[in-house]
XYZ file of C-alpha atoms in Angstrom:
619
model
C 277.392 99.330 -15.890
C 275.488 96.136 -16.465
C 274.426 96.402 -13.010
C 272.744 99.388 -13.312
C 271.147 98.307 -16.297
C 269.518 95.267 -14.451
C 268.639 97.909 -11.988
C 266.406 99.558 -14.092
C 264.943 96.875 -15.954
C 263.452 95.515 -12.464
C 262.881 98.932 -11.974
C 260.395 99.132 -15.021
C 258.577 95.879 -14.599
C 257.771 96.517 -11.298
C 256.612 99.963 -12.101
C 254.562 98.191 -15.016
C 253.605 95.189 -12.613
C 252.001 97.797 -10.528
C 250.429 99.648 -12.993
C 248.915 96.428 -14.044
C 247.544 95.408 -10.923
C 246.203 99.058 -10.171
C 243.901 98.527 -13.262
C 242.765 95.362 -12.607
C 241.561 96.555 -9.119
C 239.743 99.197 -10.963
C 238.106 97.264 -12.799
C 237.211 95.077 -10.552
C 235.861 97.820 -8.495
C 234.159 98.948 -11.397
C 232.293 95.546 -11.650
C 231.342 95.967 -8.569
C 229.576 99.131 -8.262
C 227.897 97.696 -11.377
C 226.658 94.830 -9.726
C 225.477 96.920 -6.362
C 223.549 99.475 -9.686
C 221.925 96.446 -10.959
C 220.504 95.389 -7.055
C 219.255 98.812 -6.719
C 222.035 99.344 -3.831
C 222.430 102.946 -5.362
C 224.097 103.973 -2.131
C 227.343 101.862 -1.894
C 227.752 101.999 -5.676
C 227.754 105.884 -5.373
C 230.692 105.212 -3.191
C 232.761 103.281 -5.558
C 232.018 105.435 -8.465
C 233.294 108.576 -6.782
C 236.360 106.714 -5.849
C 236.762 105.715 -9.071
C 236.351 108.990 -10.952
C 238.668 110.389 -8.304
C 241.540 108.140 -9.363
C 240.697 108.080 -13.079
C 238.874 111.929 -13.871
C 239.595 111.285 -17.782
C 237.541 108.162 -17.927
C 233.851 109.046 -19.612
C 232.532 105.416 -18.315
C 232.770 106.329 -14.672
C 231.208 109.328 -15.073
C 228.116 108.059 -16.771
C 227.681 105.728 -14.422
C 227.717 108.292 -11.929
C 225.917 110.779 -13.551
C 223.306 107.449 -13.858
C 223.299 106.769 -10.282
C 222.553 110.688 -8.973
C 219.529 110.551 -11.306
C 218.679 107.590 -10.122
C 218.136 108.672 -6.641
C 217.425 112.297 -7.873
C 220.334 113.740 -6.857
C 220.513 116.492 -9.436
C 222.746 119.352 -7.375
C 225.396 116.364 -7.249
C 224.616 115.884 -11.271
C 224.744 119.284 -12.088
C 228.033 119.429 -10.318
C 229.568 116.868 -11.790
C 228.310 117.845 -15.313
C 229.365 121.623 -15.003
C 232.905 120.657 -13.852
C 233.461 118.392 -17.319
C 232.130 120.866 -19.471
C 234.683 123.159 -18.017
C 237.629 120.758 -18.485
C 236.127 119.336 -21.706
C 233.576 122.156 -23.500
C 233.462 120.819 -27.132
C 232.233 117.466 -25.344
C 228.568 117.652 -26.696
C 227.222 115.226 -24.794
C 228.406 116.734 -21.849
C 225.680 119.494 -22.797
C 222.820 117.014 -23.478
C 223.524 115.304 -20.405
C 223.434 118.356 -18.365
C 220.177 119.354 -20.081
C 218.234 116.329 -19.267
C 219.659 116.835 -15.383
C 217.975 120.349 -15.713
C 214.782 118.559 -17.917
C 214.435 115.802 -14.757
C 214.589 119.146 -12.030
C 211.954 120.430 -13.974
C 213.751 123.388 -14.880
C 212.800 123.391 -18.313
C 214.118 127.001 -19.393
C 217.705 125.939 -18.011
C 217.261 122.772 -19.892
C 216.729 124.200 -23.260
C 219.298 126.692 -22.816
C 221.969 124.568 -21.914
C 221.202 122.400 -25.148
C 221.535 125.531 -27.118
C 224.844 125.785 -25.891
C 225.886 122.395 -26.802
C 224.598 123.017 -30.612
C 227.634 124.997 -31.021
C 230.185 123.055 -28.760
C 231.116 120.562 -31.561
C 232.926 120.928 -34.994
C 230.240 119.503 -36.383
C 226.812 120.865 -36.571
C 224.957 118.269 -38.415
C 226.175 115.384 -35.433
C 225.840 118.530 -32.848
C 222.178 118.817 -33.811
C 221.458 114.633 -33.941
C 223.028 114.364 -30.406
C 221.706 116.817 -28.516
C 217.709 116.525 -30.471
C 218.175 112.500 -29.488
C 218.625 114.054 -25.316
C 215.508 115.908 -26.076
C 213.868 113.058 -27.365
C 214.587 110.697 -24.648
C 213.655 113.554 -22.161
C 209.842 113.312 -24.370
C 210.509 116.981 -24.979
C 209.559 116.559 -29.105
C 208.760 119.883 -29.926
C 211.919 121.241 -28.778
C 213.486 118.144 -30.782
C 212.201 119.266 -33.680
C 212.794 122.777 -33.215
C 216.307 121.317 -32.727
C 216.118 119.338 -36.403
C 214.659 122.288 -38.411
C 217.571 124.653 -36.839
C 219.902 121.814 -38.118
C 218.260 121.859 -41.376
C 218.930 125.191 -42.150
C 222.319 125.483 -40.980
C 223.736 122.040 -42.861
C 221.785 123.753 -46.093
C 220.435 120.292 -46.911
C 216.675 120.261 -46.081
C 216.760 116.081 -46.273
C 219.366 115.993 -43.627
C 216.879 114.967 -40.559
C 213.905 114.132 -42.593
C 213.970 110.251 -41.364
C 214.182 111.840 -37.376
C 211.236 114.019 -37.727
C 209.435 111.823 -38.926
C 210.131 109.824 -36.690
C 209.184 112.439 -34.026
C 205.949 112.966 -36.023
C 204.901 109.418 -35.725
C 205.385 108.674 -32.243
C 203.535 111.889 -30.989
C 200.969 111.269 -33.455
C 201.141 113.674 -36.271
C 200.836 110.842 -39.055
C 199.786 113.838 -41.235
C 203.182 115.979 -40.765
C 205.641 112.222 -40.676
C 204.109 111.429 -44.216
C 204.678 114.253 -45.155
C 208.210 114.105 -44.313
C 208.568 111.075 -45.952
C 207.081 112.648 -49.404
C 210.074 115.279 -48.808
C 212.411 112.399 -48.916
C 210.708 110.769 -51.864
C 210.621 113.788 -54.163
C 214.800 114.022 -53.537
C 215.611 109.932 -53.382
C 212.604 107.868 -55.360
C 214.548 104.755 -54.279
C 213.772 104.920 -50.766
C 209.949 103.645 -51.008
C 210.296 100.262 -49.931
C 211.692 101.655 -46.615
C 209.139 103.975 -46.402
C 206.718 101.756 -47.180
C 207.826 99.710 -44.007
C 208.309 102.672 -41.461
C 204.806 104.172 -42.714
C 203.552 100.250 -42.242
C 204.665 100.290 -38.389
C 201.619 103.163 -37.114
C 199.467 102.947 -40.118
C 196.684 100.640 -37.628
C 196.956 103.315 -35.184
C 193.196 105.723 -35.204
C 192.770 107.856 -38.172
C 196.693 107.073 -39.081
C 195.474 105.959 -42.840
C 193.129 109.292 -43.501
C 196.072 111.450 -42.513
C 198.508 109.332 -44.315
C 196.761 109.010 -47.571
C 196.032 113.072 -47.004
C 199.317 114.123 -46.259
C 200.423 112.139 -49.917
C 197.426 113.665 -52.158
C 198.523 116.892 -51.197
C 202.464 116.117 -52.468
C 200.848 114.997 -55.256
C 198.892 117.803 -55.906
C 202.328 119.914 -55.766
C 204.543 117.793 -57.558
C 202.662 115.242 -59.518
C 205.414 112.652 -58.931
C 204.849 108.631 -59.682
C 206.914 107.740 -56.660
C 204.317 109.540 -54.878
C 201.141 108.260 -56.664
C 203.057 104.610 -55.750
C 203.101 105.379 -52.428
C 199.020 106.696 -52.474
C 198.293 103.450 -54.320
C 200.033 101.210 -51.298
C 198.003 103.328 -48.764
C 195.090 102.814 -50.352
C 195.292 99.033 -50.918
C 196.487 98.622 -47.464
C 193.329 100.909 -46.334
C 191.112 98.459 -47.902
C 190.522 100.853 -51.127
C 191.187 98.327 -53.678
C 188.499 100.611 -56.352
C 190.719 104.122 -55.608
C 193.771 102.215 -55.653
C 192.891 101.095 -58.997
C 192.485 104.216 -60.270
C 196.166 105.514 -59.177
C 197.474 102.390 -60.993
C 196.000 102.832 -63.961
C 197.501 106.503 -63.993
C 201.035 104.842 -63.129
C 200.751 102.278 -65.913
C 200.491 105.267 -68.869
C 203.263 107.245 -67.005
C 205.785 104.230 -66.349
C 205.571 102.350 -69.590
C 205.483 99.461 -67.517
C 203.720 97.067 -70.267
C 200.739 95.856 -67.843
C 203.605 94.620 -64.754
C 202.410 96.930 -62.229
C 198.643 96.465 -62.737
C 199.617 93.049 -62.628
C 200.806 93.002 -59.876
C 197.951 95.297 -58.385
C 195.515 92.128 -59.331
C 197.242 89.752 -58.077
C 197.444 91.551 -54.567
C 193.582 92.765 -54.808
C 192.614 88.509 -55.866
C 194.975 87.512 -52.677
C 192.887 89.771 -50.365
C 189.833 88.400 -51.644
C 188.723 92.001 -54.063
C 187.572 89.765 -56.654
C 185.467 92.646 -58.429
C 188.509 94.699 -58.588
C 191.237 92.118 -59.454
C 188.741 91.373 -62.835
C 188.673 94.737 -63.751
C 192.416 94.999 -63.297
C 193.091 91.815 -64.973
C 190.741 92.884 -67.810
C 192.565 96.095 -68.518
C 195.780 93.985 -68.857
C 193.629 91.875 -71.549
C 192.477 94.866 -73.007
C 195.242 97.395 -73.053
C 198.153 95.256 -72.993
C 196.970 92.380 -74.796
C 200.810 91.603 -76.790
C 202.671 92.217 -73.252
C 204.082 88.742 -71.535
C 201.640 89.099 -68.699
C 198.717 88.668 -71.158
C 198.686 85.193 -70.683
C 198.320 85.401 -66.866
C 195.926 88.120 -66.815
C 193.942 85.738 -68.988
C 193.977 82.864 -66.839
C 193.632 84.891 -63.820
C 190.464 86.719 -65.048
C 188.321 83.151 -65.271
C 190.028 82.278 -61.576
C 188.423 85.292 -60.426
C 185.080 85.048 -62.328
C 184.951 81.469 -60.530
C 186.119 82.784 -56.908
C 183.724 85.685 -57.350
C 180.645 82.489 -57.474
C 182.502 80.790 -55.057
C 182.186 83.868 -52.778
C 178.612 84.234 -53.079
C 177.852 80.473 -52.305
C 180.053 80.163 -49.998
C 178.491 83.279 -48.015
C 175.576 81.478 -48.286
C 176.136 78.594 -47.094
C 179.620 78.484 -45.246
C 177.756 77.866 -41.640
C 177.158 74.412 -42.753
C 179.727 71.259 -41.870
C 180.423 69.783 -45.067
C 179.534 73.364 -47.290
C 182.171 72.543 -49.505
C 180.328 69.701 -50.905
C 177.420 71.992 -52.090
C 177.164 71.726 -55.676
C 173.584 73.767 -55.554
C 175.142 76.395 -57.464
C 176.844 74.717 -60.140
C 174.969 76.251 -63.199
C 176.558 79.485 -62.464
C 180.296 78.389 -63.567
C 179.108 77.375 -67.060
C 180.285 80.544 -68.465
C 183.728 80.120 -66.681
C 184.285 76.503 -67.783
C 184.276 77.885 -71.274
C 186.438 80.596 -70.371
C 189.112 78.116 -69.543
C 188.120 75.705 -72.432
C 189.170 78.610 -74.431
C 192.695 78.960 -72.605
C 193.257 75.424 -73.782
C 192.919 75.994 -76.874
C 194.880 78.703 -77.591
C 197.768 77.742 -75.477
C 198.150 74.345 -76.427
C 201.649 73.898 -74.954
C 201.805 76.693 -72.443
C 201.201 76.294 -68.479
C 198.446 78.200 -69.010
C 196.744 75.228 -70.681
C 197.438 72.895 -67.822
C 196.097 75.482 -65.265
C 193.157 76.053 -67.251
C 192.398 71.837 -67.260
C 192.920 71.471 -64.046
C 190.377 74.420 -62.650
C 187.976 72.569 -65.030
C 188.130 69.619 -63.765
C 187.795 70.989 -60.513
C 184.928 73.049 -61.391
C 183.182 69.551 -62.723
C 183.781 68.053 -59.387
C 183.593 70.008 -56.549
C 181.029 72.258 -57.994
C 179.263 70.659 -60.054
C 179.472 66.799 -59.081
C 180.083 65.904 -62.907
C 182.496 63.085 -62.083
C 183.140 61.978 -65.512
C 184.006 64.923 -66.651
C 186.037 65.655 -64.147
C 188.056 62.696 -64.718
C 188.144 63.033 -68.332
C 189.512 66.277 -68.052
C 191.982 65.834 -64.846
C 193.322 62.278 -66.822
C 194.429 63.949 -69.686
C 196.592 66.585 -67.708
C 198.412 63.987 -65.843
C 198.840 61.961 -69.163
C 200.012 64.542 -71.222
C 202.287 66.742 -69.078
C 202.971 64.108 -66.199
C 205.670 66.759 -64.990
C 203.692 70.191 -64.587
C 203.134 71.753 -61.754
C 199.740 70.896 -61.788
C 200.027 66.910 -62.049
C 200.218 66.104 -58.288
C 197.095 68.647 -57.708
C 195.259 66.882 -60.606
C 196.679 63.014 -59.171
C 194.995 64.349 -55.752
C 191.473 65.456 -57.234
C 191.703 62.376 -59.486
C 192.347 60.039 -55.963
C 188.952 62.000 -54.554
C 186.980 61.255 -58.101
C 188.259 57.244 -57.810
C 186.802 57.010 -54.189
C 183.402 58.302 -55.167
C 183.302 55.034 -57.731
C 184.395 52.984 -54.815
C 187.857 51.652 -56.813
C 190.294 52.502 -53.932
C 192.923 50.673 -55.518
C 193.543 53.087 -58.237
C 192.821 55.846 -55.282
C 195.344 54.591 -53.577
C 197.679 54.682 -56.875
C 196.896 57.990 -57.345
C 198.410 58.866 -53.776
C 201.104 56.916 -53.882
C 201.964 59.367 -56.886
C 201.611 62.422 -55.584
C 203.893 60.997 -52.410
C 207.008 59.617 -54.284
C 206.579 62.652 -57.194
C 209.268 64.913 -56.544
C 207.467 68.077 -58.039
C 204.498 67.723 -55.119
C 204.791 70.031 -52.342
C 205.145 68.657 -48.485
C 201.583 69.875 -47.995
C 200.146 67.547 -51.266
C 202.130 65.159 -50.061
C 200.546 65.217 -46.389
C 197.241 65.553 -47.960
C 197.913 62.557 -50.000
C 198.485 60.075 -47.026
C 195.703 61.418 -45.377
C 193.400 60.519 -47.864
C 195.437 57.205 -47.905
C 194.514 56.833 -44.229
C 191.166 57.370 -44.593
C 190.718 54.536 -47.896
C 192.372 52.058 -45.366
C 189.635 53.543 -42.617
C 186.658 52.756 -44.952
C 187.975 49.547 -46.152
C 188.041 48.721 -42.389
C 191.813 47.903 -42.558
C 192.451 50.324 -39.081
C 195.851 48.942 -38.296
C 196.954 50.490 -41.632
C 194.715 53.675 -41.482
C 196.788 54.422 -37.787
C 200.066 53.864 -39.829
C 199.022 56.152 -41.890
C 197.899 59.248 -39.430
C 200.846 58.910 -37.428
C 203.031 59.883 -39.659
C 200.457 63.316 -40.366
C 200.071 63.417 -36.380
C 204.001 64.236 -35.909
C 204.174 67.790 -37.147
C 201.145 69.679 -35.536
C 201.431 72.510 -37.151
C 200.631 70.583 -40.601
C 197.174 71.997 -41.756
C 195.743 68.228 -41.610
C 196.706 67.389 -38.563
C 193.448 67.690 -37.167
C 191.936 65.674 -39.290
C 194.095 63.060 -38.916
C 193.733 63.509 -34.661
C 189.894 62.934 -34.920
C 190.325 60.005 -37.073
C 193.034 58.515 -34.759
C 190.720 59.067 -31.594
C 187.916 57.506 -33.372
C 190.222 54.806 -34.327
C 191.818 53.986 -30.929
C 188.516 54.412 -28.796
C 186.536 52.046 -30.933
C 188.644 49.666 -32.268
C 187.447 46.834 -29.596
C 184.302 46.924 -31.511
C 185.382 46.139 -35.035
C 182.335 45.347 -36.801
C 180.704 48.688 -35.167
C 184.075 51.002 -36.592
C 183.418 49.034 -40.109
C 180.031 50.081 -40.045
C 180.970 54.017 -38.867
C 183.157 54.114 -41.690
C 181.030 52.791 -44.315
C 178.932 55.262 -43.310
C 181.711 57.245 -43.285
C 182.920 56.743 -46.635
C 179.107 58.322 -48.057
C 180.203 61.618 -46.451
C 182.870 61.986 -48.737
C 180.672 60.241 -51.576
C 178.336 62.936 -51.495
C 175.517 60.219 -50.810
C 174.364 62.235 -47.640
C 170.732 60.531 -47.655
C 172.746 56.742 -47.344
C 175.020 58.417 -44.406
C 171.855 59.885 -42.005
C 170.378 56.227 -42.538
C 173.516 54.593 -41.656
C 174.636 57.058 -38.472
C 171.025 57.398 -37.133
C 171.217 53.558 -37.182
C 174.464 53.239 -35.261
C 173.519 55.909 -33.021
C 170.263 53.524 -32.076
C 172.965 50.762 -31.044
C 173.462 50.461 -27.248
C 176.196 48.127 -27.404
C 179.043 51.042 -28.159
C 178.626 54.375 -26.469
C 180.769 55.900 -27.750
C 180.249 55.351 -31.500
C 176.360 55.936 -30.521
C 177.710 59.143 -29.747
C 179.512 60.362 -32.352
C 177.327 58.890 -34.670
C 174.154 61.070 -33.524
C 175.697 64.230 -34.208
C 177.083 63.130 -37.468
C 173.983 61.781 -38.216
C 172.338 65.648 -37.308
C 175.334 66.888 -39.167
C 173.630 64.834 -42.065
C 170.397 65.759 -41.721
C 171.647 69.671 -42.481
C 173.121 68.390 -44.971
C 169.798 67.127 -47.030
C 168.121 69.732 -45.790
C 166.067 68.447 -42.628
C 166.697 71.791 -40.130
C 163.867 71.081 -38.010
C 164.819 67.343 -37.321
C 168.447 68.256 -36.791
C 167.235 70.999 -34.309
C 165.682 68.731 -32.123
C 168.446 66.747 -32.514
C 171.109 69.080 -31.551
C 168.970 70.446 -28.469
C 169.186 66.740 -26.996
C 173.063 66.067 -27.892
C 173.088 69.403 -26.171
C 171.122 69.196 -23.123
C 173.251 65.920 -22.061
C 176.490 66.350 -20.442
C 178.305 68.351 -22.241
C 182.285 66.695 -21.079
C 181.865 64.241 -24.205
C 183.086 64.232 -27.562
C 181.471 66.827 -29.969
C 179.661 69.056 -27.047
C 181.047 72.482 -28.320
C 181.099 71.357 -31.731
C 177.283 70.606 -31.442
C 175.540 73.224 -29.483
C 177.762 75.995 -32.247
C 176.034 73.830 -34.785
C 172.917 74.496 -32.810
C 173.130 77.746 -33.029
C 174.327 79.047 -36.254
C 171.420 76.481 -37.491
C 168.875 79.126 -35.728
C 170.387 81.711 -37.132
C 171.062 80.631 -41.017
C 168.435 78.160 -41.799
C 165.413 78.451 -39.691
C 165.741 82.369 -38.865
C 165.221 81.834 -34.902
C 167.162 84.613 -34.239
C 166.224 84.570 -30.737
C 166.914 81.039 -30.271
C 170.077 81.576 -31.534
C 171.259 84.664 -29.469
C 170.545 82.204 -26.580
C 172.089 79.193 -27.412
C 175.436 81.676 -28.632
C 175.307 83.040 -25.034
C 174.916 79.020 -23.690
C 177.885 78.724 -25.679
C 180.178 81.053 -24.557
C 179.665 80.646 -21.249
C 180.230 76.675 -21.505
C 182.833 76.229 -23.201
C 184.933 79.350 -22.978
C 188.397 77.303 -23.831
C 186.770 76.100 -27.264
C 188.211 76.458 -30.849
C 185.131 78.260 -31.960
C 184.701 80.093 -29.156
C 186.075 83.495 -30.989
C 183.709 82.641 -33.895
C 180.760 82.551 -32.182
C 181.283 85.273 -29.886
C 181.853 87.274 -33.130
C 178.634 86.060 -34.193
C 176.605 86.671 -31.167
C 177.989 90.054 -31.570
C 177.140 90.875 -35.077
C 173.480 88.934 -34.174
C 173.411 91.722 -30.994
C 173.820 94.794 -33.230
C 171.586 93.469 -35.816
C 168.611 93.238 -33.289
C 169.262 96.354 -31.548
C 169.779 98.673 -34.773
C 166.157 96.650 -35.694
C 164.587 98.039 -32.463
């Protein structure tokens, strides 16, 4: 007896052995006909797939990869075949149906196609996955009209019109119908509210595409002309801010704020977003409504300080468009009368927030205001001193150390400039970019007081991380550094001359650089100090001089230091200052065809461009 049961023991693990082996040649051969797929071999892996299918007919992953390779080589009667003889062993298989359908779709027998996915709507249990499957074969097969007549069948039968909302609109969007996928989205909106940040995003991924915003913002003022729903009238104010419509948008806001009871958060919100995109008319109004309307609300504050931020970027707008073609145009200070009005603005924020972050925002865009804009250094330092001395610890301290550092380099006492870096760098409420822009400016007080081994120290550090805004800065420095030093009383004397650039003294600069650029004994600070010392005459206001200038810098060869930077110079100084428009078309053509690998080279072909269809609508 306990023979026989050893018998059959064997008996079973060999059986089992077997069976074992068996499926690991399978699989193997699987891999196989895989790998022949992938090398386009479509021939010997046809082989091994029928083989495969033969010995294991249940098994859905040889089949597909069958069914893959007949289409492949357009095989369809083989397909069809194959496809007809599952359905028949396995009809409630809805895939089987799809799959047959986009043999019949690839034949181009397009009534078979759709017929056979009508059949397979009614294979499964369930209609609403029935529908999804067989509308996604449609869909891959481009067919989108018969997917959506697919959807809307679904619709109807499930009883829940929201069912396949998020797939037509889909549909919508990819052929193009922006009009008819917003308007699916709506649908969606009026029966879930909660779902516009998604649809924000999906609308987001075709709304650049042509007319995609028109049709978008149509399709939502016709929901809201139905239903008059705030989740809609959200969704109308998004497409209208992202259209560039900051006014209308405005409008839809202000409707939103009354219906919400939101206490001034969305508009605030709204003007924050329209002052970020640079709509500086349309973030004050919206700020002055929160003043206005919700002056006892906890955004009152902001809106208050925000409103004189915007007067003052609204003037810095205009100068800047006036003079942003210049070099050093953030030194201008021509314009500084204009910002009286928003000096007292913030004087007034002071005052009435005595011990509020408002207050130390407020000081510190005054005493930027004073200094930048209006080169009242004093002032500036009075005001920026008593920030830092009062609330060392604000979030505006390292900002106002920084400015502070600028004001004590203009009196020449880099000591305490250097003190007031050193701050900002071992202050552990700066951020890594103040603290970057701090030894940079450290760098550059070691450059001017001619200590260079200690300037270098300095850059490298800045030099490591490229992707650090002053990186550049400190790259040009370091070059000017490293290619000069041999001649240390000549680098001295570049950046003492230097050093009046950042002074402001821009008269004392063009008489030091057009000296050093008369010295033959360095060519290479002769160089760079002729087109700094063009760069100065712009600055004082010489365009003629630095014209003739420029055209000589440019004329020589053009492999050296400052070449592109120059003849650009050249040419927006034709365009802004002396209005040589012609002169300037041809030195922006010059340009582009000389240096076609320069950092400005996308600025000044936009130029040329706008200069071209100024001239021609002028004809």
């Amino acid at each position: 007896m306990k023979l026989i049961k050893k018998f059959l023991f064997l008996l079973i693990c060999a059986g089992s052995l077997s069976a074992q082996i068996n499926q690991s040649s399978i699989e193997n051969k699987f891999r196989l006909a895989k790998s022949y797929e992938q090398a386009n071999d479509f021939g010997k892996a046809k082989v091994i797939y029928e083989e495969l299918i033969t010995l294991q007919p249940w098994n859905n992953q040889f089949m597909y990869s069958l069914n893959e390779v007949y289409l492949k080589t357009k095989d369809f009667g083989s397909s069809e075949k194959l496809l007809k003889e599952k359905i028949q062993l396995t009809p409630f298989d809805v895939n089987l149906y799809g799959m047959l359908g986009s043999t019949y779709y690839q034949m181009g027998e397009f009534g078979k196609s759709e017929g056979i996915w009508d059949e397979g709507l009614t294979a499964g249990n369930n209609p609403s996955v029935s529908h999804r499957v067989i509308a996604n074969y449609a869909i891959e097969n481009r067919a989108f009209d018969k997917a959506i007549e697919i959807l809307r069948a679904g619709q109807k039968l499930v009883g829940d019109p929201k069912t396949f909302s998020y797939e037509l609109a889909s549909i919508y969007s990819a052929t193009m119908k922006f009009n008819e996928a917003v308007s699916e989205y709506c649908f969606i909106l009026s029966e879930q509210p909660t779902q516009l940040d998604m649809i924000k995003n999906r609308i987001m991924a075709f709304l650049e595409r042509p007319e995609a915003a028109e049709d978008a913002i149509s399709a939502v003022n016709l929901w809201i002309e139905k239903s008059n729903l705030s989740v809609h009238k959200e969704l109308l104010a998004f497409l209208l801010m992202q259209s560039k419509k900051y006014n209308d948008a405005l409008t839809i806001i202000s409707s939103l704020e009354k219906e919400t009871n939101s206490n001034g958060s969305l508009m605030l919100n709204f003007a924050q977003a329209a002052f970020q995109n640079k709509f500086y008319e349309t973030a004050g109004k919206a700020f002055q409504i929160i003043i206005d309307e919700y002056s006892h609300s906890a955004f009152a504050s902001i809106a208050k300080v925000s409103f004189a931020k915007t007067s003052e970027a609204i003037i810095d707008q205009r100068i800047k468009d006036k003079f942003d073609w210049k070099p050093y145009s953030h030194f201008d200070n021509s314009g500084g009368g204009e910002y009286d009005n928003v000096i007292n603005a913030y004087y007034e924020l002071v005052q009435n927030y005595a011990q509020d972050n408002v207050r130390n925002e407020s000081l510190y865009r005054i005493g930027v205001i004073y200094f930048d804009k209006k080169n009242e250094l004093d002032k500036a330092k009075s005001v920026l001193t008593e920030l830092v001395e009062k609330s060392p610890l604000s979030n505006y301290a390292a900002a106002a150390n920084l400015k502070l550092a600028e004001i004590y380099v203009h009196y020449d006492e880099f000591d305490f400039a250097a003190e007031k870096c050193l701050r900002v760098i071992s202050s552990a409420k700066s951020s890594e970019d103040q603290k970057k822009s701090a030894k940079l400016l450290l760098a550059k007080i070691e450059f001017w007081k001619a200590n260079f081994n200690a300037a270098s120290a300095h850059l490298s550090e800045i030099i490591l991380d490229l992707n650090d805004k002053n990186a550049n800065d400190a790259i040009e420095l370091a070059v000017i550094i490293n290619t000069a030093k041999n001649d240390s009383l000549g680098l001295a004397d570049y950046a003492e001359a230097d050093k009046y650039i950042h002074q402001r003294k821009f008269t004392d600069a063009a008489s030091s650089f057009e000296k050093l650029s008369n010295l033959g004994n360095n060519q290479i600070l002769s160089k760079l100090a002729e087109y700094k010392f063009a760069v100065m005459l712009i600055q004082t206001g010489e365009y003629v001089r630095a014209a003739e200038l420029l055209e000589k810098i440019s004329a020589e060869d053009y492999g050296r230091i400052y070449s592109d930077k120059s003849l650009f110079l050249l040419g927006q100084l034709y365009e802004f200052a002396l209005g040589d428009e012609s002169n300037a078309q041809k030195v922006y053509s010059q340009f582009l065809d000389k240096f076609p690998n320069s950092i400005y080279f996308d600025r000044c072909r936009e130029l040329l461009l706008n200069l071209n269809n100024k001239l021609n609508n002028a004809i």
